[in-house]
Amino acid sequence: MSGASIYDLLHEYEAPVVEEEEAAPQNLTYQADRLYLISGIALTAAGSVAMGKMPEQAVSELSQDLKDTRGQRLPVYGVKQAMSVESLATLGAEGKAQRLHELVQTLMHDVMLLLSDLPKGNGCDIVLSAPLHSTEAQRLILEHMRSAMIKGGFEACLGDIRHVASGWDPHAVLDTGEEGGQPYVLWLSVDSLLNRADVAALHQRGILRLPEQPAGVCPGEAAVALLIRRMPEEEDADLEGWQLDRAQVMERQPRPKGRNSKATGSSDLDKLLELIWPEDKVPEGPSWVVVDALRTADSSQEVSNSLSERWPGLHIVTGGISVANWCGWPGEALTALQLILAMADLPAEDSALVLNVCEDKLARALVLQTCAQTPEPEQEAAGTADKEN
């Protein structure tokens, strides 16, 4: 696979037969604070994560090029079998852009499969969030994406294709503003920290795993594609998937050293959970929690204490997924990767919590709230009787 181009792979994908139908609605405006997650896929060091498919945790490998301050090779989490693509060197782009280009094009074959689930008559925008600083690199990658979509037979449903640098806040990334957009949006979020500049940045932040700081994070990378429905401002539509409202972000007090540090951190997280998961809105607790990274024993204890206090029986060990175990630290792709990790094995009728605790001064939470209708007691009883008969 590493030697093939995206165009070589497209012959494996049978383009759908497109029937003549009314043009998809254009330039609708949407509720900026609400999105609906439908499906997704991600490329990680652990392998592909998809709906109904959760690979085993990844094992880090020692980098050939990246070293710590003592000259020792750093453990990293890299995506295997990334595609070889056209070089961006002639555009004057930084070296990182080439790796992002490879990850995006490797993901495009799976993007076609996601878009084959689009309801007929609905258009879809595409938003690429990746830290690409070269405008020429952005242009070339977007052009390749558009060409792949046309060759795959999706030109009729294709809306706007654009790039944004940051992928932390999905509601900001995917907002159409006053100009409106298509009912569906495909979000591609990609980043790679397997380069010297990003490793230095992790070191400067004090979160890089080193011999003298074994509780840090390892450089990683990921490429994620999520199919998302926007909610029109005045439409009460039948919904599927999971409702995703804006994140709650809370500043955390500096944790004191010593025996009271865990109690202080847990108190902050308790308040965050009360804001993001009010009992009157979501009476049932989450099936599991996806955490960015549990860097220290203290942070693991903080999260576990807060979860078990709010939902007895839910523990970070048995009901938690740490992103770092699948791909190290994925940079700007973190939020999107957390969302697909939450969705992959989540039953349609269950909900999940996405929690960021790696930063010392703030915590952030997102809720994937199920859109599945809870059966009425009479319907549930009838269904049970049918099964018995």
mmCIF file of C-alpha atoms in Angstrom:
data_model
loop_
_atom_site.group_PDB
_atom_site.id
_atom_site.type_symbol
_atom_site.label_atom_id
_atom_site.label_comp_id
_atom_site.label_asym_id
_atom_site.label_seq_id
_atom_site.Cartn_x
_atom_site.Cartn_y
_atom_site.Cartn_z
ATOM 1 C CA MET A 1 0.000 0.000 0.000
ATOM 2 C CA SER A 2 2.851 2.365 0.769
ATOM 3 C CA GLY A 3 3.800 2.614 -2.884
ATOM 4 C CA ALA A 4 0.329 3.297 -4.256
ATOM 5 C CA SER A 5 -1.294 6.643 -4.903
ATOM 6 C CA ILE A 6 -4.822 7.614 -4.001
ATOM 7 C CA TYR A 7 -5.719 7.360 -7.676
ATOM 8 C CA ASP A 8 -4.401 3.793 -7.856
ATOM 9 C CA LEU A 9 -6.638 2.842 -4.959
ATOM 10 C CA LEU A 10 -9.775 4.400 -6.393
ATOM 11 C CA HIS A 11 -10.253 1.513 -8.818
ATOM 12 C CA GLU A 12 -10.870 -0.685 -5.761
ATOM 13 C CA TYR A 13 -13.836 1.497 -4.901
ATOM 14 C CA GLU A 14 -16.908 1.073 -7.095
ATOM 15 C CA ALA A 15 -18.419 4.495 -7.683
ATOM 16 C CA PRO A 16 -22.087 4.605 -6.711
ATOM 17 C CA VAL A 17 -24.750 4.867 -9.403
ATOM 18 C CA VAL A 18 -26.068 8.410 -9.112
ATOM 19 C CA GLU A 19 -29.744 8.769 -9.995
ATOM 20 C CA GLU A 20 -31.162 12.038 -11.241
ATOM 21 C CA GLU A 21 -32.698 13.904 -8.348
ATOM 22 C CA GLU A 22 -33.310 17.374 -7.072
ATOM 23 C CA ALA A 23 -30.249 19.399 -6.210
ATOM 24 C CA ALA A 24 -29.159 19.245 -2.568
ATOM 25 C CA PRO A 25 -30.250 22.255 -0.501
ATOM 26 C CA GLN A 26 -27.659 25.012 -0.458
ATOM 27 C CA ASN A 27 -26.702 27.765 1.948
ATOM 28 C CA LEU A 28 -28.779 26.667 4.922
ATOM 29 C CA THR A 29 -27.926 28.087 8.338
ATOM 30 C CA TYR A 30 -27.470 25.821 11.330
ATOM 31 C CA GLN A 31 -27.399 25.693 15.101
ATOM 32 C CA ALA A 32 -23.788 26.598 15.802
ATOM 33 C CA ASP A 33 -23.749 24.920 19.227
ATOM 34 C CA ARG A 34 -25.009 21.508 18.132
ATOM 35 C CA LEU A 35 -23.663 18.771 15.876
ATOM 36 C CA TYR A 36 -24.645 15.138 15.342
ATOM 37 C CA LEU A 37 -21.945 12.485 15.005
ATOM 38 C CA ILE A 38 -22.873 9.783 12.490
ATOM 39 C CA SER A 39 -19.778 7.680 11.815
ATOM 40 C CA GLY A 40 -16.029 7.905 11.416
ATOM 41 C CA ILE A 41 -12.670 6.244 10.949
ATOM 42 C CA ALA A 42 -9.128 6.957 12.122
ATOM 43 C CA LEU A 43 -5.601 5.907 11.222
ATOM 44 C CA THR A 44 -3.453 5.392 14.321
ATOM 45 C CA ALA A 45 -0.336 3.573 15.387
ATOM 46 C CA ALA A 46 -2.639 0.840 16.707
ATOM 47 C CA GLY A 47 -4.269 0.433 13.294
ATOM 48 C CA SER A 48 -7.621 1.577 11.935
ATOM 49 C CA VAL A 49 -10.342 2.614 14.378
ATOM 50 C CA ALA A 50 -13.830 2.449 12.860
ATOM 51 C CA MET A 51 -17.440 1.878 13.806
ATOM 52 C CA GLY A 52 -17.499 -1.543 15.441
ATOM 53 C CA LYS A 53 -13.728 -1.867 15.183
ATOM 54 C CA MET A 54 -11.408 -1.082 18.082
ATOM 55 C CA PRO A 55 -7.831 -2.386 17.714
ATOM 56 C CA GLU A 56 -5.586 -3.419 20.558
ATOM 57 C CA GLN A 57 -3.454 -0.756 22.195
ATOM 58 C CA ALA A 58 -0.340 0.301 20.289
ATOM 59 C CA VAL A 59 3.262 -0.268 21.306
ATOM 60 C CA SER A 60 5.694 2.612 20.889
ATOM 61 C CA GLU A 61 8.821 2.253 18.761
ATOM 62 C CA LEU A 62 12.164 3.990 19.110
ATOM 63 C CA SER A 63 12.597 6.728 16.540
ATOM 64 C CA GLN A 64 15.547 6.663 14.174
ATOM 65 C CA ASP A 65 15.789 10.466 14.088
ATOM 66 C CA LEU A 66 14.250 11.944 17.242
ATOM 67 C CA LYS A 67 16.352 11.986 20.394
ATOM 68 C CA ASP A 68 16.075 13.365 23.911
ATOM 69 C CA THR A 69 18.469 15.808 25.578
ATOM 70 C CA ARG A 70 20.827 12.944 26.430
ATOM 71 C CA GLY A 71 20.999 11.705 22.866
ATOM 72 C CA GLN A 72 18.785 8.686 23.484
ATOM 73 C CA ARG A 73 16.220 7.705 20.843
ATOM 74 C CA LEU A 74 12.683 8.724 21.763
ATOM 75 C CA PRO A 75 9.734 6.324 21.847
ATOM 76 C CA VAL A 76 7.128 7.414 19.261
ATOM 77 C CA TYR A 77 3.779 6.256 17.880
ATOM 78 C CA GLY A 78 3.683 6.369 14.081
ATOM 79 C CA VAL A 79 1.007 5.370 11.552
ATOM 80 C CA LYS A 80 2.241 2.402 9.561
ATOM 81 C CA GLN A 81 1.840 1.978 5.799
ATOM 82 C CA ALA A 82 1.200 5.624 5.025
ATOM 83 C CA MET A 83 0.953 6.308 1.305
ATOM 84 C CA SER A 84 3.767 7.749 -0.789
ATOM 85 C CA VAL A 85 2.512 10.901 -2.508
ATOM 86 C CA GLU A 86 3.735 13.819 -4.552
ATOM 87 C CA SER A 87 6.523 15.733 -2.827
ATOM 88 C CA LEU A 88 5.778 19.217 -1.524
ATOM 89 C CA ALA A 89 9.453 20.203 -1.431
ATOM 90 C CA THR A 90 9.163 22.316 -4.588
ATOM 91 C CA LEU A 91 6.484 24.440 -2.896
ATOM 92 C CA GLY A 92 8.860 25.527 -0.165
ATOM 93 C CA ALA A 93 6.656 23.882 2.490
ATOM 94 C CA GLU A 94 8.081 22.737 5.811
ATOM 95 C CA GLY A 95 8.955 19.050 6.174
ATOM 96 C CA LYS A 96 5.951 18.387 8.393
ATOM 97 C CA ALA A 97 3.584 19.290 5.541
ATOM 98 C CA GLN A 98 4.797 16.292 3.533
ATOM 99 C CA ARG A 99 3.843 13.885 6.318
ATOM 100 C CA LEU A 100 0.422 15.518 6.699
ATOM 101 C CA HIS A 101 -0.054 15.210 2.922
ATOM 102 C CA GLU A 102 0.693 11.477 3.141
ATOM 103 C CA LEU A 103 -1.730 10.942 6.016
ATOM 104 C CA VAL A 104 -4.543 12.857 4.300
ATOM 105 C CA GLN A 105 -4.222 10.927 1.047
ATOM 106 C CA THR A 106 -3.980 7.587 2.867
ATOM 107 C CA LEU A 107 -7.267 8.411 4.577
ATOM 108 C CA MET A 108 -9.135 9.366 1.383
ATOM 109 C CA HIS A 109 -10.017 5.799 0.394
ATOM 110 C CA ASP A 110 -11.898 5.373 3.687
ATOM 111 C CA VAL A 111 -13.504 8.787 3.223
ATOM 112 C CA MET A 112 -15.258 7.404 0.133
ATOM 113 C CA LEU A 113 -16.795 4.659 2.219
ATOM 114 C CA LEU A 114 -18.080 7.159 4.778
ATOM 115 C CA LEU A 115 -19.671 9.308 2.086
ATOM 116 C CA SER A 116 -21.429 6.308 0.573
ATOM 117 C CA ASP A 117 -23.682 6.443 3.673
ATOM 118 C CA LEU A 118 -24.926 9.946 2.829
ATOM 119 C CA PRO A 119 -28.729 10.085 2.436
ATOM 120 C CA LYS A 120 -29.725 10.803 -1.148
ATOM 121 C CA GLY A 121 -30.277 14.428 -2.007
ATOM 122 C CA ASN A 122 -27.997 15.770 0.722
ATOM 123 C CA GLY A 123 -24.845 17.734 0.093
ATOM 124 C CA CYS A 124 -21.665 17.533 2.149
ATOM 125 C CA ASP A 125 -18.960 20.091 2.892
ATOM 126 C CA ILE A 126 -15.416 18.952 3.667
ATOM 127 C CA VAL A 127 -13.260 20.643 6.278
ATOM 128 C CA LEU A 128 -9.605 19.715 6.707
ATOM 129 C CA SER A 129 -8.080 20.763 10.022
ATOM 130 C CA ALA A 130 -4.303 20.372 9.956
ATOM 131 C CA PRO A 131 -1.421 22.631 11.027
ATOM 132 C CA LEU A 132 -0.345 23.491 7.473
ATOM 133 C CA HIS A 133 1.411 26.870 7.352
ATOM 134 C CA SER A 134 2.188 26.935 3.631
ATOM 135 C CA THR A 135 -0.724 28.268 1.586
ATOM 136 C CA GLU A 136 0.611 26.423 -1.451
ATOM 137 C CA ALA A 137 0.656 23.134 0.475
ATOM 138 C CA GLN A 138 -2.921 23.791 1.605
ATOM 139 C CA ARG A 139 -4.001 24.464 -1.974
ATOM 140 C CA LEU A 140 -2.359 21.344 -3.376
ATOM 141 C CA ILE A 141 -3.756 19.015 -0.712
ATOM 142 C CA LEU A 142 -7.270 20.416 -1.096
ATOM 143 C CA GLU A 143 -7.032 20.048 -4.884
ATOM 144 C CA HIS A 144 -6.007 16.420 -4.509
ATOM 145 C CA MET A 145 -8.939 15.828 -2.157
ATOM 146 C CA ARG A 146 -11.399 17.384 -4.587
ATOM 147 C CA SER A 147 -10.003 15.351 -7.502
ATOM 148 C CA ALA A 148 -10.330 12.151 -5.486
ATOM 149 C CA MET A 149 -13.943 12.990 -4.640
ATOM 150 C CA ILE A 150 -14.799 13.626 -8.303
ATOM 151 C CA LYS A 151 -13.111 10.410 -9.436
ATOM 152 C CA GLY A 152 -15.028 8.549 -6.722
ATOM 153 C CA GLY A 153 -18.346 9.743 -8.125
ATOM 154 C CA PHE A 154 -19.240 12.252 -5.409
ATOM 155 C CA GLU A 155 -19.116 15.464 -7.414
ATOM 156 C CA ALA A 156 -22.924 15.938 -7.265
ATOM 157 C CA CYS A 157 -23.020 16.041 -3.457
ATOM 158 C CA LEU A 158 -19.750 17.912 -2.987
ATOM 159 C CA GLY A 159 -20.037 21.313 -1.335
ATOM 160 C CA ASP A 160 -17.312 23.573 -0.027
ATOM 161 C CA ILE A 161 -13.811 22.231 0.663
ATOM 162 C CA ARG A 162 -11.693 24.344 2.999
ATOM 163 C CA HIS A 163 -8.799 24.245 5.446
ATOM 164 C CA VAL A 164 -8.450 25.450 9.039
ATOM 165 C CA ALA A 165 -5.285 25.226 11.095
ATOM 166 C CA SER A 166 -6.630 24.129 14.488
ATOM 167 C CA GLY A 167 -8.794 21.129 15.307
ATOM 168 C CA TRP A 168 -9.426 21.581 19.020
ATOM 169 C CA ASP A 169 -13.010 22.903 18.897
ATOM 170 C CA PRO A 170 -15.279 21.036 16.436
ATOM 171 C CA HIS A 171 -18.113 23.571 16.681
ATOM 172 C CA ALA A 172 -15.791 26.427 15.715
ATOM 173 C CA VAL A 173 -14.042 24.376 13.010
ATOM 174 C CA LEU A 174 -17.274 23.285 11.326
ATOM 175 C CA ASP A 175 -19.329 26.466 11.755
ATOM 176 C CA THR A 176 -20.707 27.833 8.475
ATOM 177 C CA GLY A 177 -21.370 31.355 9.760
ATOM 178 C CA GLU A 178 -23.873 33.556 7.973
ATOM 179 C CA GLU A 179 -23.033 32.135 4.535
ATOM 180 C CA GLY A 180 -24.555 28.757 5.411
ATOM 181 C CA GLY A 181 -23.525 25.382 4.066
ATOM 182 C CA GLN A 182 -24.514 21.769 3.358
ATOM 183 C CA PRO A 183 -26.569 19.592 5.741
ATOM 184 C CA TYR A 184 -23.629 17.224 6.278
ATOM 185 C CA VAL A 185 -19.957 17.915 6.793
ATOM 186 C CA LEU A 186 -16.992 15.585 6.597
ATOM 187 C CA TRP A 187 -14.324 16.606 9.093
ATOM 188 C CA LEU A 188 -10.764 15.461 8.400
ATOM 189 C CA SER A 189 -8.457 16.181 11.334
ATOM 190 C CA VAL A 190 -4.789 15.315 10.871
ATOM 191 C CA ASP A 191 -1.554 15.984 12.721
ATOM 192 C CA SER A 192 1.891 14.484 13.220
ATOM 193 C CA LEU A 193 4.385 15.378 15.936
ATOM 194 C CA LEU A 194 7.120 13.104 14.582
ATOM 195 C CA ASN A 195 9.498 15.970 13.875
ATOM 196 C CA ARG A 196 12.086 17.936 15.837
ATOM 197 C CA ALA A 197 10.090 21.163 16.095
ATOM 198 C CA ASP A 198 7.035 19.509 17.663
ATOM 199 C CA VAL A 199 9.158 17.382 19.996
ATOM 200 C CA ALA A 200 10.900 20.553 21.173
ATOM 201 C CA ALA A 201 7.497 22.158 21.764
ATOM 202 C CA LEU A 202 6.363 19.205 23.896
ATOM 203 C CA HIS A 203 9.594 19.452 25.856
ATOM 204 C CA GLN A 204 9.111 23.188 26.414
ATOM 205 C CA ARG A 205 5.568 22.557 27.698
ATOM 206 C CA GLY A 206 6.990 20.060 30.175
ATOM 207 C CA ILE A 207 4.884 17.108 29.019
ATOM 208 C CA LEU A 208 7.388 15.132 26.898
ATOM 209 C CA ARG A 209 8.219 11.681 28.274
ATOM 210 C CA LEU A 210 11.891 11.600 29.198
ATOM 211 C CA PRO A 211 14.080 9.371 31.383
ATOM 212 C CA GLU A 212 13.944 12.044 34.070
ATOM 213 C CA GLN A 213 10.164 12.514 33.480
ATOM 214 C CA PRO A 214 8.681 9.096 32.687
ATOM 215 C CA ALA A 215 5.104 10.327 33.284
ATOM 216 C CA GLY A 216 5.056 12.497 30.134
ATOM 217 C CA VAL A 217 3.569 11.787 26.682
ATOM 218 C CA CYS A 218 5.210 10.330 23.579
ATOM 219 C CA PRO A 219 5.114 12.061 20.168
ATOM 220 C CA GLY A 220 2.455 10.554 17.937
ATOM 221 C CA GLU A 221 0.239 11.173 14.927
ATOM 222 C CA ALA A 222 -3.257 10.406 13.685
ATOM 223 C CA ALA A 223 -5.605 11.015 10.764
ATOM 224 C CA VAL A 224 -9.344 11.070 11.492
ATOM 225 C CA ALA A 225 -12.449 11.411 9.305
ATOM 226 C CA LEU A 226 -15.850 12.051 10.922
ATOM 227 C CA LEU A 227 -19.186 12.258 9.116
ATOM 228 C CA ILE A 228 -21.290 14.848 10.934
ATOM 229 C CA ARG A 229 -24.774 16.235 10.470
ATOM 230 C CA ARG A 230 -25.494 19.895 11.099
ATOM 231 C CA MET A 231 -28.853 20.807 12.620
ATOM 232 C CA PRO A 232 -30.890 23.442 10.732
ATOM 233 C CA GLU A 233 -32.102 26.256 12.948
ATOM 234 C CA GLU A 234 -35.803 25.613 12.331
ATOM 235 C CA GLU A 235 -35.996 21.913 11.521
ATOM 236 C CA ASP A 236 -37.122 19.159 13.871
ATOM 237 C CA ALA A 237 -35.617 16.257 11.985
ATOM 238 C CA ASP A 238 -35.359 12.577 12.800
ATOM 239 C CA LEU A 239 -31.912 12.174 14.258
ATOM 240 C CA GLU A 240 -29.369 9.395 14.427
ATOM 241 C CA GLY A 241 -25.975 9.025 16.028
ATOM 242 C CA TRP A 242 -24.917 11.160 18.964
ATOM 243 C CA GLN A 243 -25.657 14.769 19.808
ATOM 244 C CA LEU A 244 -22.538 16.824 20.460
ATOM 245 C CA ASP A 245 -22.988 20.193 22.168
ATOM 246 C CA ARG A 246 -20.191 22.675 22.831
ATOM 247 C CA ALA A 247 -17.465 21.729 25.274
ATOM 248 C CA GLN A 248 -17.356 22.945 28.846
ATOM 249 C CA VAL A 249 -13.946 24.324 29.798
ATOM 250 C CA MET A 250 -12.899 25.013 33.379
ATOM 251 C CA GLU A 251 -9.779 26.697 34.674
ATOM 252 C CA ARG A 252 -8.136 24.645 37.381
ATOM 253 C CA GLN A 253 -6.450 25.978 40.461
ATOM 254 C CA PRO A 254 -2.724 25.228 40.737
ATOM 255 C CA ARG A 255 -2.483 21.915 42.514
ATOM 256 C CA PRO A 256 -0.637 22.200 45.831
ATOM 257 C CA LYS A 257 2.190 19.829 46.509
ATOM 258 C CA GLY A 258 1.665 17.203 49.134
ATOM 259 C CA ARG A 259 -1.176 15.190 50.565
ATOM 260 C CA ASN A 260 -4.006 17.572 49.598
ATOM 261 C CA SER A 261 -3.165 17.715 45.885
ATOM 262 C CA LYS A 262 -5.485 14.877 44.846
ATOM 263 C CA ALA A 263 -8.466 16.272 46.720
ATOM 264 C CA THR A 264 -8.088 19.691 45.094
ATOM 265 C CA GLY A 265 -7.879 18.257 41.581
ATOM 266 C CA SER A 266 -10.874 15.993 42.131
ATOM 267 C CA SER A 267 -12.936 18.932 43.374
ATOM 268 C CA ASP A 268 -12.279 20.848 40.147
ATOM 269 C CA LEU A 269 -13.300 17.871 38.014
ATOM 270 C CA ASP A 270 -16.427 17.339 40.130
ATOM 271 C CA LYS A 271 -17.570 20.854 39.232
ATOM 272 C CA LEU A 272 -16.825 20.281 35.544
ATOM 273 C CA LEU A 273 -18.885 17.075 35.495
ATOM 274 C CA GLU A 274 -21.803 18.858 37.129
ATOM 275 C CA LEU A 275 -21.729 21.459 34.341
ATOM 276 C CA ILE A 276 -21.341 19.106 31.401
ATOM 277 C CA TRP A 277 -23.588 16.257 32.558
ATOM 278 C CA PRO A 278 -26.588 17.615 34.513
ATOM 279 C CA GLU A 279 -28.775 14.820 35.828
ATOM 280 C CA ASP A 280 -31.973 16.384 34.509
ATOM 281 C CA LYS A 281 -30.570 16.432 30.954
ATOM 282 C CA VAL A 282 -28.796 13.069 30.804
ATOM 283 C CA PRO A 283 -30.069 10.938 33.677
ATOM 284 C CA GLU A 284 -27.963 7.905 32.825
ATOM 285 C CA GLY A 285 -24.210 8.034 33.228
ATOM 286 C CA PRO A 286 -21.720 7.428 30.392
ATOM 287 C CA SER A 287 -20.920 3.944 29.177
ATOM 288 C CA TRP A 288 -17.280 4.965 29.166
ATOM 289 C CA VAL A 289 -14.932 7.925 29.239
ATOM 290 C CA VAL A 290 -12.243 8.833 26.701
ATOM 291 C CA VAL A 291 -9.380 10.707 28.376
ATOM 292 C CA ASP A 292 -6.588 12.498 26.516
ATOM 293 C CA ALA A 293 -3.716 11.193 28.671
ATOM 294 C CA LEU A 294 -3.254 10.253 32.301
ATOM 295 C CA ARG A 295 0.238 11.584 32.791
ATOM 296 C CA THR A 296 0.749 10.874 36.479
ATOM 297 C CA ALA A 297 -0.592 8.654 39.239
ATOM 298 C CA ASP A 298 -2.146 11.765 40.794
ATOM 299 C CA SER A 299 -4.123 12.670 37.658
ATOM 300 C CA SER A 300 -5.321 9.080 37.286
ATOM 301 C CA GLN A 301 -6.519 9.142 40.880
ATOM 302 C CA GLU A 302 -8.231 12.509 40.389
ATOM 303 C CA VAL A 303 -10.217 11.292 37.404
ATOM 304 C CA SER A 304 -11.090 8.006 39.062
ATOM 305 C CA ASN A 305 -12.284 9.762 42.224
ATOM 306 C CA SER A 306 -14.498 12.203 40.321
ATOM 307 C CA LEU A 307 -16.034 9.531 38.095
ATOM 308 C CA SER A 308 -16.776 7.100 40.913
ATOM 309 C CA GLU A 309 -18.226 9.892 43.045
ATOM 310 C CA ARG A 310 -20.607 10.983 40.277
ATOM 311 C CA TRP A 311 -21.325 7.514 38.860
ATOM 312 C CA PRO A 312 -20.557 4.725 41.343
ATOM 313 C CA GLY A 313 -19.247 1.723 39.510
ATOM 314 C CA LEU A 314 -17.673 3.671 36.636
ATOM 315 C CA HIS A 315 -13.908 3.564 37.052
ATOM 316 C CA ILE A 316 -11.198 4.863 34.760
ATOM 317 C CA VAL A 317 -9.596 1.412 34.615
ATOM 318 C CA THR A 318 -12.718 -0.507 33.560
ATOM 319 C CA GLY A 319 -14.657 2.254 31.784
ATOM 320 C CA GLY A 320 -11.931 4.482 30.424
ATOM 321 C CA ILE A 321 -9.919 4.844 27.218
ATOM 322 C CA SER A 322 -6.700 6.861 27.170
ATOM 323 C CA VAL A 323 -5.812 8.310 23.747
ATOM 324 C CA ALA A 324 -2.109 8.036 24.553
ATOM 325 C CA ASN A 325 -2.383 4.237 24.519
ATOM 326 C CA TRP A 326 -3.478 4.221 20.876
ATOM 327 C CA CYS A 327 -1.284 6.865 19.286
ATOM 328 C CA GLY A 328 0.774 8.786 21.826
ATOM 329 C CA TRP A 329 0.073 12.522 21.709
ATOM 330 C CA PRO A 330 -1.686 13.365 18.379
ATOM 331 C CA GLY A 331 -1.512 17.165 18.559
ATOM 332 C CA GLU A 332 -4.309 18.988 16.712
ATOM 333 C CA ALA A 333 -6.015 15.673 15.869
ATOM 334 C CA LEU A 334 -6.729 15.008 19.562
ATOM 335 C CA THR A 335 -10.400 16.045 19.729
ATOM 336 C CA ALA A 336 -11.465 14.216 16.577
ATOM 337 C CA LEU A 337 -9.587 11.105 17.662
ATOM 338 C CA GLN A 338 -11.259 11.165 21.070
ATOM 339 C CA LEU A 339 -14.644 11.332 19.364
ATOM 340 C CA ILE A 340 -14.071 8.305 17.129
ATOM 341 C CA LEU A 341 -12.604 6.339 20.042
ATOM 342 C CA ALA A 342 -15.769 7.148 21.972
ATOM 343 C CA MET A 343 -18.056 6.154 19.072
ATOM 344 C CA ALA A 344 -16.314 3.033 17.779
ATOM 345 C CA ASP A 345 -17.789 0.460 20.172
ATOM 346 C CA LEU A 346 -20.536 2.611 21.679
ATOM 347 C CA PRO A 347 -24.029 1.062 21.440
ATOM 348 C CA ALA A 348 -26.480 3.387 19.666
ATOM 349 C CA GLU A 349 -28.557 3.780 22.829
ATOM 350 C CA ASP A 350 -25.587 4.678 25.088
ATOM 351 C CA SER A 351 -23.714 7.932 25.725
ATOM 352 C CA ALA A 352 -20.052 8.715 26.366
ATOM 353 C CA LEU A 353 -17.868 11.403 27.916
ATOM 354 C CA VAL A 354 -14.740 12.953 26.401
ATOM 355 C CA LEU A 355 -12.425 14.426 29.016
ATOM 356 C CA ASN A 356 -9.192 16.430 28.710
ATOM 357 C CA VAL A 357 -7.070 16.569 31.849
ATOM 358 C CA CYS A 358 -3.497 16.645 30.543
ATOM 359 C CA GLU A 359 -3.180 20.411 30.905
ATOM 360 C CA ASP A 360 -2.295 21.529 34.428
ATOM 361 C CA LYS A 361 -4.352 24.732 34.378
ATOM 362 C CA LEU A 362 -7.590 23.689 32.681
ATOM 363 C CA ALA A 363 -9.892 20.752 32.063
ATOM 364 C CA ARG A 364 -12.369 20.283 29.218
ATOM 365 C CA ALA A 365 -15.307 17.952 28.646
ATOM 366 C CA LEU A 366 -17.612 16.958 25.746
ATOM 367 C CA VAL A 367 -20.660 14.688 25.868
ATOM 368 C CA LEU A 368 -21.767 12.285 23.144
ATOM 369 C CA GLN A 369 -25.465 12.029 23.994
ATOM 370 C CA THR A 370 -27.375 9.257 22.268
ATOM 371 C CA CYS A 371 -30.127 10.232 19.842
ATOM 372 C CA ALA A 372 -31.752 6.789 20.092
ATOM 373 C CA GLN A 373 -35.283 6.918 21.457
ATOM 374 C CA THR A 374 -35.807 5.148 24.762
ATOM 375 C CA PRO A 375 -38.604 2.595 24.251
ATOM 376 C CA GLU A 376 -41.809 3.124 26.201
ATOM 377 C CA PRO A 377 -42.449 0.511 28.929
ATOM 378 C CA GLU A 378 -45.313 -0.986 26.901
ATOM 379 C CA GLN A 379 -43.120 -1.282 23.773
ATOM 380 C CA GLU A 380 -40.253 -2.785 25.758
ATOM 381 C CA ALA A 381 -42.578 -5.380 27.313
ATOM 382 C CA ALA A 382 -44.035 -6.234 23.896
ATOM 383 C CA GLY A 383 -40.571 -6.671 22.452
ATOM 384 C CA THR A 384 -39.586 -9.014 25.270
ATOM 385 C CA ALA A 385 -42.733 -11.079 24.734
ATOM 386 C CA ASP A 386 -42.015 -11.361 21.006
ATOM 387 C CA LYS A 387 -38.526 -12.675 21.710
ATOM 388 C CA GLU A 388 -39.911 -15.280 24.147
ATOM 389 C CA ASN A 389 -42.455 -16.475 21.580
#
